[in-house]
Amino acid sequence: MKKIADSITEQIHMVRYQHLNGQRRLFGGMLLQWIDELAGTVAFRHTGGEVITAAIDNLVFKEPAFLNDLIVLKGKITFIGNTSMEVRVDTYVENAEGRRTMINQAYFVMVSLDGDGVPRPIPKVELCGGEEQADWQAGEKRYKLRRQRRIENY
């Protein structure tokens, strides 16, 4: 059995000119790419194998980022089903003193695949502490909502 902490991943990017949109802010598509890559890394670290993005459940842009900002992405598993898992990625802008301001939060559904591209079971986790329990309970609610949406073709 694995622990949530075993797959927590953090990544840092600096916003460069090629990452800007017409308003000279970080292009949302670039941030989405970075978040997707980080979610895949978290899922790969947990499963030890191939994973794909099945859904982006929620993506909220709270604040902009600008040229030369340090972007810090931090991802962790918040819920595991049989062959899919939910990965939350929090995105921050970090200032020169190391203080972080959240600018984005996203939930990705990642599916574990075997060598033939067929979904395979995901290792279970041991939850450690109240924060992981709360994340798990919230993730389970989102899992049930996603399942209901599929039934309703939403």
mmCIF file of C-alpha atoms in Angstrom:
data_model
loop_
_atom_site.group_PDB
_atom_site.id
_atom_site.type_symbol
_atom_site.label_atom_id
_atom_site.label_comp_id
_atom_site.label_asym_id
_atom_site.label_seq_id
_atom_site.Cartn_x
_atom_site.Cartn_y
_atom_site.Cartn_z
ATOM 1 C CA MET A 1 0.000 0.000 0.000
ATOM 2 C CA LYS A 2 1.317 3.442 -0.929
ATOM 3 C CA LYS A 3 1.015 6.834 0.726
ATOM 4 C CA ILE A 4 -0.256 10.060 -0.821
ATOM 5 C CA ALA A 5 3.066 11.728 0.035
ATOM 6 C CA ASP A 6 4.948 9.209 -2.147
ATOM 7 C CA SER A 7 3.642 10.796 -5.342
ATOM 8 C CA ILE A 8 3.377 14.487 -4.409
ATOM 9 C CA THR A 9 5.192 16.436 -7.102
ATOM 10 C CA GLU A 10 6.273 20.048 -7.348
ATOM 11 C CA GLN A 11 7.506 21.803 -10.463
ATOM 12 C CA ILE A 12 8.658 25.355 -11.148
ATOM 13 C CA HIS A 13 8.471 27.345 -14.385
ATOM 14 C CA MET A 14 9.428 30.937 -15.130
ATOM 15 C CA VAL A 15 7.009 32.861 -17.332
ATOM 16 C CA ARG A 16 8.867 33.835 -20.526
ATOM 17 C CA TYR A 17 7.792 35.902 -23.531
ATOM 18 C CA GLN A 18 6.662 32.804 -25.448
ATOM 19 C CA HIS A 19 4.227 31.967 -22.611
ATOM 20 C CA LEU A 20 2.311 35.272 -22.831
ATOM 21 C CA ASN A 21 -1.044 35.998 -24.429
ATOM 22 C CA GLY A 22 -2.149 39.249 -26.114
ATOM 23 C CA GLN A 23 -2.706 40.914 -22.738
ATOM 24 C CA ARG A 24 0.876 40.094 -21.684
ATOM 25 C CA ARG A 25 -0.331 37.577 -19.125
ATOM 26 C CA LEU A 26 0.469 33.887 -18.860
ATOM 27 C CA PHE A 27 -1.489 32.151 -21.635
ATOM 28 C CA GLY A 28 -4.068 29.821 -20.070
ATOM 29 C CA GLY A 29 -3.269 27.104 -22.595
ATOM 30 C CA MET A 30 0.380 27.094 -21.537
ATOM 31 C CA LEU A 31 -0.598 26.778 -17.890
ATOM 32 C CA LEU A 32 -3.028 23.985 -18.805
ATOM 33 C CA GLN A 33 -0.182 22.099 -20.516
ATOM 34 C CA TRP A 34 2.051 22.439 -17.449
ATOM 35 C CA ILE A 35 -0.771 21.308 -15.146
ATOM 36 C CA ASP A 36 -1.596 18.299 -17.348
ATOM 37 C CA GLU A 37 2.062 17.252 -17.422
ATOM 38 C CA LEU A 38 2.319 17.540 -13.639
ATOM 39 C CA ALA A 39 -0.918 15.580 -13.076
ATOM 40 C CA GLY A 40 0.470 12.856 -15.346
ATOM 41 C CA THR A 41 3.718 12.795 -13.361
ATOM 42 C CA VAL A 42 1.846 12.437 -10.059
ATOM 43 C CA ALA A 43 -0.257 9.599 -11.497
ATOM 44 C CA PHE A 44 2.797 7.890 -13.028
ATOM 45 C CA ARG A 45 4.676 8.062 -9.732
ATOM 46 C CA HIS A 46 1.758 6.394 -7.975
ATOM 47 C CA THR A 47 1.000 3.691 -10.541
ATOM 48 C CA GLY A 48 4.501 3.103 -11.848
ATOM 49 C CA GLY A 49 3.113 2.849 -15.363
ATOM 50 C CA GLU A 50 1.305 4.434 -18.267
ATOM 51 C CA VAL A 51 -1.447 6.936 -17.494
ATOM 52 C CA ILE A 52 -3.698 9.169 -19.590
ATOM 53 C CA THR A 53 -5.819 12.218 -18.854
ATOM 54 C CA ALA A 54 -9.477 11.214 -18.979
ATOM 55 C CA ALA A 55 -11.080 14.449 -17.806
ATOM 56 C CA ILE A 56 -10.429 17.873 -16.441
ATOM 57 C CA ASP A 57 -13.069 18.178 -13.777
ATOM 58 C CA ASN A 58 -12.406 21.709 -12.633
ATOM 59 C CA LEU A 59 -10.018 24.463 -13.641
ATOM 60 C CA VAL A 60 -10.305 27.843 -11.943
ATOM 61 C CA PHE A 61 -8.137 30.822 -12.910
ATOM 62 C CA LYS A 62 -8.042 32.985 -9.771
ATOM 63 C CA GLU A 63 -5.274 35.478 -10.592
ATOM 64 C CA PRO A 64 -3.039 36.268 -13.586
ATOM 65 C CA ALA A 65 0.693 35.673 -13.891
ATOM 66 C CA PHE A 66 3.098 37.921 -15.746
ATOM 67 C CA LEU A 67 6.501 37.941 -17.425
ATOM 68 C CA ASN A 68 9.313 36.637 -15.166
ATOM 69 C CA ASP A 69 6.906 35.350 -12.494
ATOM 70 C CA LEU A 70 7.907 32.046 -10.921
ATOM 71 C CA ILE A 71 5.067 29.572 -11.335
ATOM 72 C CA VAL A 72 4.986 26.750 -8.788
ATOM 73 C CA LEU A 73 2.791 23.727 -9.493
ATOM 74 C CA LYS A 74 2.089 21.261 -6.706
ATOM 75 C CA GLY A 75 0.151 18.078 -7.402
ATOM 76 C CA LYS A 76 -1.176 15.241 -5.296
ATOM 77 C CA ILE A 77 -3.693 12.432 -5.442
ATOM 78 C CA THR A 78 -6.987 13.244 -3.745
ATOM 79 C CA PHE A 79 -9.035 10.132 -4.607
ATOM 80 C CA ILE A 80 -8.569 6.713 -6.183
ATOM 81 C CA GLY A 81 -11.207 4.558 -7.828
ATOM 82 C CA ASN A 82 -10.512 1.200 -9.449
ATOM 83 C CA THR A 83 -8.698 2.281 -12.632
ATOM 84 C CA SER A 84 -8.881 6.069 -12.327
ATOM 85 C CA MET A 85 -7.637 8.614 -9.852
ATOM 86 C CA GLU A 86 -8.213 12.275 -9.150
ATOM 87 C CA VAL A 87 -5.162 14.526 -9.025
ATOM 88 C CA ARG A 88 -5.366 18.073 -7.700
ATOM 89 C CA VAL A 89 -2.850 20.579 -8.980
ATOM 90 C CA ASP A 90 -2.490 23.882 -7.150
ATOM 91 C CA THR A 91 -0.655 26.646 -8.993
ATOM 92 C CA TYR A 92 1.082 29.530 -7.251
ATOM 93 C CA VAL A 93 3.089 32.605 -8.140
ATOM 94 C CA GLU A 94 6.125 32.753 -5.867
ATOM 95 C CA ASN A 95 7.679 36.124 -5.008
ATOM 96 C CA ALA A 96 11.335 36.881 -4.242
ATOM 97 C CA GLU A 97 10.792 36.187 -0.514
ATOM 98 C CA GLY A 98 9.346 32.744 -1.267
ATOM 99 C CA ARG A 99 5.750 33.698 -0.436
ATOM 100 C CA ARG A 100 3.238 31.905 -2.646
ATOM 101 C CA THR A 101 -0.109 33.205 -3.914
ATOM 102 C CA MET A 102 -2.504 30.671 -5.416
ATOM 103 C CA ILE A 103 -3.534 31.572 -8.954
ATOM 104 C CA ASN A 104 -5.147 28.330 -10.128
ATOM 105 C CA GLN A 105 -6.570 25.067 -8.884
ATOM 106 C CA ALA A 106 -7.429 22.113 -11.094
ATOM 107 C CA TYR A 107 -8.741 18.563 -10.697
ATOM 108 C CA PHE A 108 -7.707 15.999 -13.307
ATOM 109 C CA VAL A 109 -8.981 12.451 -13.729
ATOM 110 C CA MET A 110 -6.134 10.163 -14.747
ATOM 111 C CA VAL A 111 -6.556 6.548 -15.891
ATOM 112 C CA SER A 112 -3.914 3.862 -15.434
ATOM 113 C CA LEU A 113 -3.244 1.689 -18.496
ATOM 114 C CA ASP A 114 -1.577 -1.665 -19.005
ATOM 115 C CA GLY A 115 0.813 -2.422 -21.889
ATOM 116 C CA ASP A 116 -2.111 -2.932 -24.288
ATOM 117 C CA GLY A 117 -3.742 0.405 -23.445
ATOM 118 C CA VAL A 118 -6.474 -1.194 -21.345
ATOM 119 C CA PRO A 119 -7.392 0.402 -17.986
ATOM 120 C CA ARG A 120 -5.772 -1.432 -15.094
ATOM 121 C CA PRO A 121 -6.296 -1.339 -11.310
ATOM 122 C CA ILE A 122 -4.521 1.375 -9.353
ATOM 123 C CA PRO A 123 -2.585 0.710 -6.134
ATOM 124 C CA LYS A 124 -4.557 1.712 -3.047
ATOM 125 C CA VAL A 125 -3.306 4.307 -0.585
ATOM 126 C CA GLU A 126 -3.016 4.625 3.143
ATOM 127 C CA LEU A 127 -4.477 7.959 4.237
ATOM 128 C CA CYS A 128 -2.376 9.800 6.804
ATOM 129 C CA GLY A 129 -3.999 12.606 8.759
ATOM 130 C CA GLY A 130 -7.080 14.750 8.677
ATOM 131 C CA GLU A 131 -6.177 16.749 5.573
ATOM 132 C CA GLU A 132 -5.806 13.613 3.451
ATOM 133 C CA GLN A 133 -9.090 12.256 4.855
ATOM 134 C CA ALA A 134 -10.885 15.524 3.982
ATOM 135 C CA ASP A 135 -9.350 15.565 0.476
ATOM 136 C CA TRP A 136 -10.445 11.951 -0.002
ATOM 137 C CA GLN A 137 -14.033 12.599 1.108
ATOM 138 C CA ALA A 138 -14.308 15.636 -1.193
ATOM 139 C CA GLY A 139 -12.745 13.620 -4.035
ATOM 140 C CA GLU A 140 -15.234 10.824 -3.491
ATOM 141 C CA LYS A 141 -18.108 13.325 -3.804
ATOM 142 C CA ARG A 142 -16.661 14.652 -7.079
ATOM 143 C CA TYR A 143 -16.214 11.050 -8.305
ATOM 144 C CA LYS A 144 -19.906 10.334 -7.664
ATOM 145 C CA LEU A 145 -20.924 13.578 -9.400
ATOM 146 C CA ARG A 146 -18.800 12.722 -12.453
ATOM 147 C CA ARG A 147 -20.370 9.262 -12.590
ATOM 148 C CA GLN A 148 -23.881 10.752 -12.389
ATOM 149 C CA ARG A 149 -23.015 13.237 -15.164
ATOM 150 C CA ARG A 150 -21.901 10.362 -17.417
ATOM 151 C CA ILE A 151 -25.217 8.605 -16.806
ATOM 152 C CA GLU A 152 -27.056 11.804 -17.742
ATOM 153 C CA ASN A 153 -24.794 12.460 -20.769
ATOM 154 C CA TYR A 154 -23.905 15.814 -19.221
#
